[in-house]
Amino acid sequence: MDFEKVVKERRSVRDYDGNRAISDAELQRLFELVKLSPSSYNLQPWEFIVVRDEENKKRLLGCTNGQKHIEQASATVIALGSMNPSGKAEAIAADRTGKGAMDAAKKEAFFARVKSLTLNEADARLWAVGSTSLAAMTLMLAAENMGISSCPVGNFDERKVKKEFGIPQDYAVVLLITLGYESKPAPERPVRFGYEKIVHLEKFGNNAEG
Ligand SMILES: Cc1cc2nc3c(=O)[nH]c(=O)nc-3n(C[C@H](O)[C@H](O)[C@H](O)COP(=O)(O)O)c2cc1C
């Protein structure tokens, strides 16, 4: 599909055809695109739990203030962000070194920088959420391109999600994303503020003309 069309047609869909499944092959195709998302230092903090089993959907529903599309969707993806950037740093450094893009000095600076990313929990969370949110957007656009609708869900009890799905403490639950085939089109798109309201040229307050 044309990129502009994908962006324009993606909507937050909350009514799904509960009889249509998302296959392993479709998931694989989606996540092969998701992995290409940009991330801080290419550290790729994202990991995902795909929930398709009916019992597990019910457990997730119980963490989301009863948002019924969680249960109705073919799958809900729990997007996790690791708050430990060192986790993949060794592999990233080895890749850069192997490609001739990282010498010993650069490697040392890289590890020092990685260490400094998450000096406290607030920084660690922000760091994990940034890159993982971009991956979540890739997932929603990739799904739209395959004719699969989605909805981001931020209204959930993180502690409950972690407990129900065995998620370690050093991961942030960034977003849930329902996926499926819509049974009813989304209502008219809610208002969007345009170019002149959201863009400042050169300095804050110098809004662009519409
Ligand atoms: C961070 C975030 C959290 C959201 N949380 C929820 C949610 O808990 N439940 C829900 O139904 N929609 C949720 N949404 C979807 C928004 O309501 C939706 O994107 C917005 O109304 C614009 O509609 P559109 O996506 O169809 O253009 C969330 C969106 C974002 C980006």
Tab-separated table of C-alpha atoms and ligand atoms in Angstrom, residues 10-14 64 67 69 133 140 150-156 174-176 178 186-192, ligand 1:
chain	number	residue	atom	x	y	z
A	10	ARG	CA	-4.746	3.633	10.256
A	11	ARG	CA	-7.330	4.207	12.937
A	12	SER	CA	-7.750	3.005	16.487
A	13	VAL	CA	-10.169	0.141	15.934
A	14	ARG	CA	-12.106	-1.231	18.897
A	64	THR	CA	-7.117	-2.987	31.389
A	67	GLN	CA	-11.601	-2.638	27.635
A	69	HIS	CA	-11.474	-5.010	22.478
A	133	SER	CA	7.129	3.425	21.281
A	140	MET	CA	0.589	-0.502	13.798
A	150	SER	CA	-4.959	-2.046	15.573
A	151	CYS	CA	-5.459	0.056	18.672
A	152	PRO	CA	-2.810	1.275	21.112
A	153	VAL	CA	-3.879	0.813	24.722
A	154	GLY	CA	-2.192	2.771	27.496
A	155	ASN	CA	-4.876	2.374	30.122
A	156	PHE	CA	-3.656	-0.684	32.009
A	174	VAL	CA	5.128	0.413	27.428
A	175	LEU	CA	1.910	-0.199	25.523
A	176	LEU	CA	-0.601	-2.862	24.622
A	178	THR	CA	-4.744	-4.884	19.898
A	186	ALA	CA	-13.894	3.300	13.487
A	187	PRO	CA	-16.127	6.349	13.957
A	188	GLU	CA	-15.242	9.626	12.240
A	189	ARG	CA	-11.628	10.552	12.997
A	190	PRO	CA	-11.324	12.807	16.049
A	191	VAL	CA	-9.966	16.325	15.531
A	192	ARG	CA	-6.306	16.771	14.643
B	1	LIG	C1	-0.269	6.224	24.360
B	1	LIG	C2	-1.667	5.929	23.893
B	1	LIG	C3	-2.564	5.349	24.769
B	1	LIG	C4	-3.851	5.020	24.332
B	1	LIG	N1	-4.669	4.346	25.189
B	1	LIG	C5	-5.858	3.904	24.742
B	1	LIG	C6	-6.648	3.069	25.562
B	1	LIG	O1	-6.306	2.728	26.691
B	1	LIG	N2	-7.804	2.597	25.041
B	1	LIG	C7	-8.231	2.908	23.781
B	1	LIG	O2	-9.285	2.419	23.371
B	1	LIG	N3	-7.511	3.734	22.988
B	1	LIG	C8	-6.335	4.232	23.423
B	1	LIG	N4	-5.545	4.998	22.606
B	1	LIG	C9	-6.017	5.344	21.259
B	1	LIG	C10	-6.395	6.832	21.152
B	1	LIG	O3	-7.619	7.043	21.806
B	1	LIG	C11	-6.485	7.216	19.658
B	1	LIG	O4	-5.210	7.051	19.067
B	1	LIG	C12	-6.934	8.675	19.454
B	1	LIG	O5	-8.244	8.880	19.946
B	1	LIG	C13	-6.915	9.068	17.967
B	1	LIG	O6	-7.707	8.196	17.195
B	1	LIG	P1	-7.108	7.405	15.936
B	1	LIG	O7	-5.950	6.590	16.442
B	1	LIG	O8	-8.247	6.560	15.416
B	1	LIG	O9	-6.658	8.405	14.923
B	1	LIG	C14	-4.273	5.360	23.018
B	1	LIG	C15	-3.349	5.964	22.151
B	1	LIG	C16	-2.072	6.219	22.570
B	1	LIG	C17	-1.097	6.816	21.586
